[in-house]
Short mmCIF file of C-alpha atoms and ligand atoms in Angstrom, two decimals:
data_model
loop_
_atom_site.label_atom_id
_atom_site.label_comp_id
_atom_site.label_asym_id
_atom_site.label_seq_id
_atom_site.Cartn_x
_atom_site.Cartn_y
_atom_site.Cartn_z
CA MET A 1 -63.69 -112.07 19.16
CA THR A 2 -61.96 -113.05 15.48
CA PHE A 3 -61.70 -115.35 13.54
CA THR A 4 -59.54 -118.71 13.68
CA VAL A 5 -59.13 -118.52 9.99
CA TRP A 6 -56.10 -116.11 10.71
CA ARG A 7 -53.97 -118.22 12.52
CA SER A 8 -50.54 -117.39 11.67
CA PRO A 9 -48.44 -117.12 15.06
CA LEU A 10 -46.18 -114.75 13.01
CA ARG A 11 -48.48 -112.12 13.05
CA SER A 12 -47.61 -109.96 16.05
CA PRO A 13 -47.78 -106.28 17.31
CA TRP A 14 -43.91 -106.38 17.35
CA LEU A 15 -44.02 -107.62 13.40
CA THR A 16 -46.38 -104.77 12.57
CA SER A 17 -44.33 -102.30 14.45
CA VAL A 18 -41.38 -103.62 12.64
CA LEU A 19 -42.76 -103.14 8.80
CA GLY A 20 -44.19 -99.97 10.02
CA VAL A 21 -40.64 -98.01 11.12
CA VAL A 22 -39.46 -99.77 7.43
CA LEU A 23 -42.50 -98.62 5.57
CA LEU A 24 -42.13 -94.67 7.46
CA VAL A 25 -38.40 -94.68 6.21
CA LEU A 26 -39.16 -95.59 2.31
CA PHE A 27 -42.63 -93.36 2.61
CA ALA A 28 -40.80 -90.44 3.73
CA LEU A 29 -38.24 -90.71 0.99
CA VAL A 30 -41.38 -90.77 -1.33
CA ILE A 31 -43.45 -87.97 -0.45
CA VAL A 32 -40.16 -85.63 0.36
CA THR A 33 -38.89 -86.28 -3.48
CA GLY A 34 -43.03 -86.23 -4.72
CA PHE A 35 -43.55 -82.78 -3.58
CA LEU A 36 -39.94 -81.97 -4.75
CA SER A 37 -40.77 -82.87 -7.91
CA HIS A 38 -44.12 -81.03 -7.85
CA ALA A 39 -41.62 -77.98 -6.81
CA ALA A 40 -39.55 -79.02 -9.96
CA TYR A 41 -42.75 -78.31 -12.34
CA MET A 42 -42.67 -74.65 -11.70
CA PRO A 43 -46.05 -74.13 -11.31
CA ASP A 44 -45.98 -70.52 -10.39
CA LEU A 45 -44.73 -69.65 -13.61
CA PRO A 46 -48.08 -69.85 -16.30
CA HIS A 47 -49.24 -72.95 -18.21
CA ASN A 48 -46.99 -74.89 -15.68
CA ALA A 49 -49.77 -75.02 -13.29
CA ILE A 50 -51.23 -78.50 -12.75
CA VAL A 51 -53.46 -77.19 -10.20
CA PRO A 52 -54.83 -73.73 -10.04
CA ALA A 53 -52.08 -71.93 -8.70
CA GLY A 54 -54.42 -70.20 -6.16
CA ARG A 55 -55.64 -73.56 -4.70
CA ASP A 56 -51.88 -75.07 -4.04
CA LEU A 57 -50.17 -75.13 -1.42
CA PRO A 58 -47.33 -72.69 -0.97
CA LEU A 59 -44.42 -75.26 -1.61
CA THR A 60 -43.23 -73.77 -4.90
CA PHE A 61 -39.50 -72.58 -4.77
CA GLY A 62 -36.47 -71.70 -7.71
CA TRP A 63 -35.97 -75.48 -8.37
CA PRO A 64 -32.12 -75.16 -9.28
CA THR A 65 -30.51 -75.55 -12.70
CA SER A 66 -27.57 -77.54 -11.38
CA PRO A 67 -26.28 -80.30 -10.88
CA SER A 68 -27.53 -81.33 -14.42
CA TRP A 69 -28.70 -84.71 -13.00
CA LEU A 70 -31.11 -83.55 -10.03
CA TYR A 71 -34.04 -84.04 -11.50
CA ALA A 72 -33.43 -87.54 -12.41
CA LEU A 73 -32.24 -88.53 -9.16
CA THR A 74 -35.11 -87.08 -7.00
CA GLN A 75 -37.29 -88.70 -9.50
CA GLY A 76 -35.89 -91.73 -9.54
CA VAL A 77 -35.46 -92.09 -5.67
CA HIS A 78 -39.21 -90.91 -5.83
CA THR A 79 -40.58 -93.81 -8.14
CA ASN A 80 -37.73 -96.76 -7.10
CA ALA A 81 -38.91 -96.54 -3.19
CA GLY A 82 -42.16 -96.10 -3.94
CA LEU A 83 -41.97 -99.41 -5.84
CA VAL A 84 -40.02 -101.40 -2.89
CA ALA A 85 -42.15 -100.26 -0.40
CA ILE A 86 -44.97 -102.57 -2.40
CA PRO A 87 -44.10 -105.76 -0.69
CA PHE A 88 -43.47 -104.43 2.93
CA LEU A 89 -46.96 -102.86 2.83
CA LEU A 90 -48.70 -106.38 1.71
CA ALA A 91 -46.90 -107.59 4.42
CA LYS A 92 -47.94 -104.97 6.87
CA LEU A 93 -51.43 -105.42 5.34
CA TRP A 94 -50.99 -109.32 5.72
CA SER A 95 -49.93 -108.69 9.51
CA VAL A 96 -53.17 -106.94 10.55
CA ILE A 97 -56.04 -108.40 8.52
CA PRO A 98 -58.00 -109.83 11.29
CA LYS A 99 -58.15 -106.47 12.29
CA LEU A 100 -60.55 -106.06 9.29
CA PHE A 101 -63.19 -108.68 10.81
CA GLU A 102 -63.33 -107.77 14.35
CA TYR A 103 -66.33 -107.78 16.23
CA PRO A 104 -67.61 -105.28 16.88
CA PRO A 105 -66.66 -103.34 13.83
CA VAL A 106 -66.76 -100.19 16.21
CA LYS A 107 -66.32 -99.76 20.06
CA GLY A 108 -66.98 -96.39 20.00
CA LEU A 109 -66.09 -92.64 19.12
CA GLY A 110 -62.33 -93.00 19.39
CA HIS A 111 -61.99 -96.05 17.78
CA ALA A 112 -64.36 -95.43 15.13
CA VAL A 113 -62.33 -92.16 14.50
CA GLU A 114 -59.03 -94.95 14.20
CA ARG A 115 -60.47 -96.88 11.98
CA LEU A 116 -61.75 -94.73 9.57
CA SER A 117 -58.46 -92.38 9.55
CA VAL A 118 -56.75 -96.09 8.55
CA ALA A 119 -59.47 -96.63 5.91
CA LEU A 120 -57.91 -93.34 4.34
CA LEU A 121 -54.88 -93.97 4.70
CA VAL A 122 -54.96 -97.84 2.64
CA SER A 123 -56.85 -96.19 0.22
CA SER A 124 -54.82 -93.65 -0.74
CA ALA A 125 -51.63 -95.38 -0.34
CA GLY A 126 -53.43 -97.85 -2.66
CA PHE A 127 -54.08 -95.22 -5.07
CA GLN A 128 -50.76 -93.44 -4.87
CA LEU A 129 -48.95 -96.90 -5.66
CA ALA A 130 -51.72 -98.14 -8.36
CA THR A 131 -51.51 -95.13 -10.07
CA GLY A 132 -47.50 -94.29 -9.61
CA VAL A 133 -47.19 -97.85 -11.14
CA VAL A 134 -48.80 -97.56 -14.17
CA ASN A 135 -47.26 -94.13 -14.70
CA ALA A 136 -44.19 -96.15 -14.31
CA GLN A 137 -45.48 -98.08 -16.78
CA TYR A 138 -46.32 -95.05 -19.44
CA TRP A 139 -49.96 -96.32 -19.00
CA TYR A 140 -52.44 -93.58 -18.53
CA PRO A 141 -55.98 -95.71 -19.04
CA PHE A 142 -57.91 -93.17 -16.42
CA LYS A 143 -59.75 -90.37 -17.83
CA PHE A 144 -58.34 -88.04 -15.20
CA ASN A 145 -55.15 -85.86 -15.52
CA PHE A 146 -52.58 -88.17 -13.57
CA VAL A 147 -50.37 -85.25 -12.34
CA VAL A 148 -53.26 -83.94 -10.53
CA ALA A 149 -54.79 -86.79 -8.93
CA HIS A 150 -51.26 -88.47 -7.93
CA TYR A 151 -50.70 -84.66 -6.50
CA TYR A 152 -54.26 -83.85 -4.80
CA GLY A 153 -54.25 -87.82 -3.93
CA ALA A 154 -50.39 -87.47 -2.27
CA ILE A 155 -51.93 -84.36 0.01
CA VAL A 156 -54.60 -86.75 1.58
CA PHE A 157 -52.05 -89.43 1.97
CA THR A 158 -49.60 -87.45 3.84
CA ALA A 159 -52.01 -85.94 6.08
CA ALA A 160 -53.52 -89.74 6.64
CA LEU A 161 -49.88 -90.83 7.48
CA VAL A 162 -49.09 -88.09 9.67
CA LEU A 163 -52.17 -88.97 11.80
CA HIS A 164 -51.64 -92.42 11.61
CA VAL A 165 -47.97 -92.15 12.69
CA ILE A 166 -49.39 -89.87 15.81
CA VAL A 167 -51.99 -92.41 16.50
CA LYS A 168 -49.73 -95.57 16.66
CA VAL A 169 -46.51 -94.33 18.41
CA PRO A 170 -47.32 -95.70 21.83
CA ALA A 171 -48.42 -98.70 20.16
CA MET A 172 -45.29 -98.76 18.53
CA ARG A 173 -42.98 -98.44 21.81
CA ARG A 174 -45.16 -101.19 23.59
CA ALA A 175 -44.87 -103.95 20.53
CA ARG A 176 -40.96 -103.13 20.60
CA ALA A 177 -40.62 -104.54 24.22
CA THR A 178 -43.01 -107.72 22.77
CA ARG A 179 -40.93 -109.53 20.91
CA ALA A 180 -42.00 -113.14 21.77
CA GLU A 181 -40.10 -116.36 21.07
CA LEU A 182 -42.20 -118.15 18.26
CA PRO A 183 -43.40 -121.98 19.03
CA THR A 184 -41.50 -123.08 16.36
CA ALA A 185 -43.63 -126.15 15.64
CA GLN A 186 -46.64 -124.10 14.35
CA LEU A 187 -44.56 -122.46 11.82
CA THR A 188 -44.55 -123.05 8.13
CA LEU A 189 -42.34 -119.62 7.79
CA SER A 190 -40.03 -118.38 10.31
CA ARG A 191 -40.59 -114.48 11.19
CA ARG A 192 -36.96 -114.17 9.36
CA GLY A 193 -38.11 -116.02 6.20
CA LEU A 194 -40.70 -113.59 6.28
CA PHE A 195 -38.54 -110.32 6.01
CA ALA A 196 -36.29 -112.32 3.48
CA PHE A 197 -39.72 -113.11 1.27
CA THR A 198 -40.97 -109.54 1.50
CA THR A 199 -37.31 -108.05 0.86
CA ALA A 200 -36.77 -110.43 -1.98
CA GLY A 201 -39.74 -109.18 -3.47
CA ALA A 202 -38.79 -105.37 -3.26
CA LEU A 203 -35.03 -105.99 -4.61
CA THR A 204 -36.85 -107.95 -7.65
CA LEU A 205 -39.10 -104.89 -7.97
CA LEU A 206 -35.82 -102.53 -7.73
CA ALA A 207 -33.52 -104.27 -9.78
CA ALA A 208 -36.44 -104.64 -12.84
CA ASN A 209 -36.86 -100.99 -12.22
CA ALA A 210 -33.67 -99.24 -11.20
CA GLY A 211 -31.49 -99.49 -14.79
CA GLN A 212 -34.31 -96.80 -16.40
CA SER A 213 -33.40 -94.60 -13.51
CA LEU A 214 -30.01 -94.44 -13.59
CA GLY A 215 -29.82 -94.31 -17.61
CA GLY A 216 -27.05 -94.95 -19.97
CA PRO A 217 -26.37 -98.90 -20.02
CA PHE A 218 -28.15 -99.50 -17.21
CA ARG A 219 -31.33 -98.97 -19.23
CA ARG A 220 -31.12 -102.32 -20.80
CA LEU A 221 -30.96 -103.97 -17.34
CA ALA A 222 -34.63 -102.72 -16.59
CA LEU A 223 -36.67 -105.64 -17.46
CA PHE A 224 -39.79 -104.50 -16.19
CA ALA A 225 -39.88 -100.86 -18.15
CA PRO A 226 -41.53 -100.70 -21.40
CA ARG A 227 -38.83 -98.91 -23.37
CA ARG A 228 -34.81 -100.13 -22.60
CA GLU A 229 -33.06 -98.71 -25.71
CA ALA A 230 -30.46 -96.06 -24.76
CA PHE A 231 -31.99 -93.42 -26.61
CA PRO A 232 -35.90 -93.33 -25.86
CA VAL A 233 -38.61 -91.79 -27.62
CA ASN A 234 -41.33 -90.92 -25.49
CA LYS A 235 -44.02 -89.27 -27.55
CA THR A 236 -43.57 -89.75 -31.39
CA ALA A 237 -44.26 -86.78 -34.05
CA ARG A 238 -46.92 -88.89 -35.46
CA ALA A 239 -48.43 -89.65 -31.67
CA ALA A 240 -48.23 -85.88 -31.28
CA GLY A 241 -49.59 -84.83 -35.12
CA VAL A 242 -46.29 -82.97 -36.01
CA THR A 243 -45.88 -83.90 -39.96
CA ALA A 244 -42.68 -83.73 -42.05
CA ALA A 245 -44.41 -80.51 -43.91
CA MET A 246 -44.71 -78.71 -40.32
CA VAL A 247 -40.92 -79.10 -39.96
CA GLY A 248 -40.00 -78.55 -43.73
CA PRO A 249 -38.01 -75.54 -45.64
CA SER A 250 -40.72 -73.19 -44.64
CA TYR A 251 -40.08 -73.33 -40.50
CA ARG A 252 -39.50 -70.65 -39.05
CA LEU A 253 -38.78 -70.26 -35.11
CA ALA A 254 -41.03 -66.96 -33.56
CA LEU A 255 -38.93 -65.13 -31.26
CA ARG A 256 -40.62 -62.07 -29.20
CA GLY A 257 -39.44 -59.96 -26.51
CA ILE A 258 -39.08 -56.20 -26.73
CA ASP A 259 -38.77 -56.91 -30.91
CA ALA A 260 -40.47 -59.59 -32.74
CA THR A 261 -38.35 -61.75 -35.18
CA SER A 262 -38.40 -64.75 -36.73
CA LEU A 263 -35.39 -67.03 -37.55
CA SER A 264 -35.14 -70.19 -40.17
CA ARG A 265 -33.57 -73.32 -38.56
CA GLU A 266 -30.30 -72.29 -41.17
CA GLN A 267 -30.16 -69.24 -39.33
CA LEU A 268 -30.43 -70.55 -36.08
CA LEU A 269 -27.31 -72.98 -37.08
CA ALA A 270 -25.54 -70.09 -38.09
CA LEU A 271 -25.22 -68.36 -34.57
CA PRO A 272 -22.63 -69.53 -31.59
CA GLN A 273 -23.51 -73.26 -30.67
CA ARG A 274 -22.96 -74.56 -27.30
CA THR A 275 -22.50 -78.30 -26.86
CA ALA A 276 -23.53 -79.88 -23.47
CA ARG A 277 -24.22 -83.34 -22.05
CA LEU A 278 -27.73 -83.12 -20.48
CA PRO A 279 -30.27 -85.60 -19.34
CA ILE A 280 -33.94 -86.05 -20.15
CA ALA A 281 -35.31 -87.23 -17.13
CA CYS A 282 -39.13 -88.11 -17.08
CA VAL A 283 -41.45 -87.67 -14.15
CA GLU A 284 -42.10 -91.20 -15.02
CA GLY A 285 -39.06 -92.09 -13.66
CA TRP A 286 -36.96 -92.87 -16.37
CA THR A 287 -33.82 -90.88 -18.05
CA THR A 288 -31.52 -90.38 -20.90
CA THR A 289 -28.49 -88.70 -21.14
CA GLN A 290 -27.42 -87.26 -24.99
CA GLU A 291 -25.04 -84.74 -26.28
CA TRP A 292 -26.82 -81.83 -27.38
CA THR A 293 -25.79 -78.79 -29.72
CA GLY A 294 -27.65 -75.58 -30.32
CA VAL A 295 -27.84 -72.39 -29.11
CA SER A 296 -28.35 -71.07 -25.80
CA LEU A 297 -31.33 -69.57 -24.45
CA ALA A 298 -29.99 -66.66 -23.00
CA LEU A 299 -28.23 -65.75 -26.67
CA LEU A 300 -31.96 -65.84 -28.22
CA ALA A 301 -33.30 -63.42 -25.86
CA GLU A 302 -30.95 -60.69 -26.50
CA HIS A 303 -31.81 -61.25 -30.26
CA ALA A 304 -35.49 -60.92 -29.31
CA GLY A 305 -34.28 -57.35 -27.55
CA ALA A 306 -35.16 -59.06 -23.94
CA PRO A 307 -31.54 -59.71 -22.49
CA GLY A 308 -31.61 -61.01 -18.91
CA ALA A 309 -35.32 -61.74 -19.57
CA ARG A 310 -36.98 -63.64 -16.02
CA GLU A 311 -39.50 -65.74 -18.20
CA LEU A 312 -39.78 -67.51 -21.29
CA HIS A 313 -42.87 -68.81 -22.83
CA VAL A 314 -42.32 -71.79 -24.96
CA GLU A 315 -44.72 -73.11 -27.49
CA SER A 316 -44.91 -76.29 -29.96
CA LEU A 317 -45.91 -76.95 -33.64
CA GLN A 318 -47.82 -79.96 -31.98
CA PRO A 319 -51.14 -78.66 -32.35
CA ARG A 320 -52.74 -79.72 -29.50
CA GLY A 321 -52.44 -81.16 -26.03
CA VAL A 322 -51.24 -79.42 -22.69
CA LEU A 323 -47.48 -80.24 -23.42
CA ARG A 324 -47.63 -78.02 -26.63
CA GLN A 325 -46.17 -75.11 -24.29
CA ALA A 326 -44.33 -74.38 -20.85
CA SER A 327 -42.79 -71.55 -19.28
CA LEU A 328 -39.35 -71.42 -18.14
CA SER A 329 -37.86 -69.07 -15.39
CA GLY A 330 -34.93 -66.80 -15.65
CA ALA A 331 -32.33 -69.46 -13.96
CA GLN A 332 -33.50 -72.06 -16.86
CA ILE A 333 -33.25 -69.47 -19.49
CA ALA A 334 -29.38 -68.44 -18.58
CA ALA A 335 -28.85 -72.11 -18.20
CA GLY A 336 -30.84 -73.67 -21.14
CA LEU A 337 -30.30 -74.80 -24.87
CA LEU A 338 -32.61 -74.41 -27.95
CA ALA A 339 -30.90 -78.07 -28.94
CA LEU A 340 -31.01 -78.37 -32.90
CA ARG A 341 -28.69 -81.41 -33.01
CA VAL A 342 -27.77 -84.47 -30.73
CA ASN A 343 -24.90 -86.53 -30.89
CA GLY A 344 -23.64 -84.81 -33.60
CA GLU A 345 -26.36 -85.12 -36.01
CA ASP A 346 -29.53 -83.16 -36.74
CA LEU A 347 -32.23 -83.78 -34.11
CA PRO A 348 -34.49 -86.78 -35.53
CA LEU A 349 -37.73 -85.90 -35.95
CA ASP A 350 -39.27 -87.71 -33.03
CA HIS A 351 -36.92 -86.07 -30.53
CA GLY A 352 -37.74 -82.30 -31.81
CA PHE A 353 -36.44 -81.40 -35.20
CA PRO A 354 -35.92 -78.64 -36.17
CA ALA A 355 -35.70 -77.34 -32.60
CA ARG A 356 -36.10 -78.24 -28.68
CA ILE A 357 -35.57 -77.28 -25.41
CA VAL A 358 -33.32 -78.95 -23.08
CA VAL A 359 -32.24 -77.34 -19.83
CA PRO A 360 -29.97 -79.02 -16.68
CA ALA A 361 -32.34 -80.69 -13.93
CA LEU A 362 -35.48 -79.53 -15.60
CA PRO A 363 -38.40 -82.50 -15.39
CA GLY A 364 -38.83 -83.88 -18.56
CA VAL A 365 -41.69 -82.67 -19.87
CA HIS A 366 -40.75 -79.07 -19.83
CA ASN A 367 -38.02 -80.21 -22.71
CA THR A 368 -40.65 -78.98 -25.12
CA LYS A 369 -40.28 -80.44 -28.84
CA TRP A 370 -41.01 -79.17 -32.19
CA VAL A 371 -40.56 -75.75 -31.09
CA SER A 372 -42.23 -73.15 -32.76
CA ALA A 373 -42.31 -69.74 -30.73
CA LEU A 374 -40.32 -68.58 -27.91
CA THR A 375 -41.69 -65.10 -26.08
CA PHE A 376 -39.23 -63.53 -23.50
CA ARG A 377 -40.60 -61.41 -20.63
CA SER A 378 -39.19 -59.41 -18.05
N1 MTE B 1 -44.08 -80.87 -28.05
C1 MTE B 1 -43.52 -81.67 -27.00
N2 MTE B 1 -43.16 -81.74 -26.04
C2 MTE B 1 -42.62 -82.96 -25.04
C3 MTE B 1 -43.77 -83.81 -24.89
C4 MTE B 1 -44.45 -83.94 -25.74
O1 MTE B 1 -45.43 -84.48 -25.39
N3 MTE B 1 -44.89 -82.67 -26.79
N4 MTE B 1 -43.25 -84.73 -24.12
C5 MTE B 1 -42.39 -84.23 -22.77
C6 MTE B 1 -41.80 -85.15 -22.06
S1 MTE B 1 -43.40 -85.70 -20.63
C7 MTE B 1 -40.72 -86.03 -22.16
S2 MTE B 1 -40.21 -86.98 -21.07
C8 MTE B 1 -39.95 -85.63 -22.90
C9 MTE B 1 -39.28 -86.73 -23.80
O2 MTE B 1 -38.36 -86.80 -24.49
P1 MTE B 1 -37.82 -87.32 -25.83
O3 MTE B 1 -39.16 -88.14 -26.73
O4 MTE B 1 -37.18 -86.87 -26.76
O5 MTE B 1 -37.75 -88.62 -25.08
O6 MTE B 1 -40.50 -84.34 -24.21
C10 MTE B 1 -41.22 -83.73 -23.49
N5 MTE B 1 -41.20 -82.70 -24.74
MO1 MO B 2 -42.52 -86.61 -19.36
#
């Protein structure tokens, strides 16, 4: 028995299963790129752990340093596919809403387990999409750590989705054969109209966001993005607690390896300089590519008496917060820069003056600004 308020003849197992296939493709993209993003953080290195390494899935590997736009691509796909999924998820929930009010609510043990797994799937999908959307708005309104919660949420969501697909494959097979002709007289919207409406919603979200993921001139077109300028500032020096006095003439970069030394900014500028066009690509799904100039990290490792170092611990002048330090792998040391200048000028304070890390294909979060110390380990 169902309530008669749900009268649309558009609802059918066929419609639900078609929307399910679209969502399966989108969610597969979101899940794969999401776990790749976790691996790109290199949580096996100290200070990069977003969940304790002993309690993590064994999914980390040596995230590559080329092509330089690799993280911009994977995270762009992750955030944009997630956004596009929202209208299709809403349409699919609409297509099955009468089932929510089914009577009796539970028909037996199997039915109870199925309903519970659907509840877990819907609530975890809602949690992942909601936290993802506010993160893509650079908004952190909750008390918990976004990255940790979104990661644990992803594990629950992935498990619930796999279970749901296994349980529903037979029903989907049956539904494909049941595409009935609809009684056109009763329709206020055709089936084609429903798909057009849902797709239009998805394309609107995509068009309003994709520009910040593509970067360059496209950033201007991202109407839903909070920052549309070509070279945005994520966290200002002021917000990080970095003052002009801290980066004044008394600034010295501490270099530790076998030897411990320190270099002034003038001494850093006197070393051989390298220039490279490299992106900053944030977990929030935006990217910006600029021309960075500075000293290669491999050369600084030699200065610290640790040529070919396998690990680098980077610390910032920033007094507090988890983002004041990060670790890089041997491959990232070999490919990375300690940038002193950008686009031919001194780094602006908000972009990390006197010196910041820039490594190809690295998530933005590890491109530490206002670097105070580099410790190389072999
Ligand atoms: N010291 C420090 N470095 C930092 C951060 C920070 O908060 N503190 N934010 C990181 C993050 S999350 C990103 S995406 C980039 C953004 O670089 P931008 O502010 O130059 O755009 O800087 C990274 N470096
Ligand atoms: Mo970031």
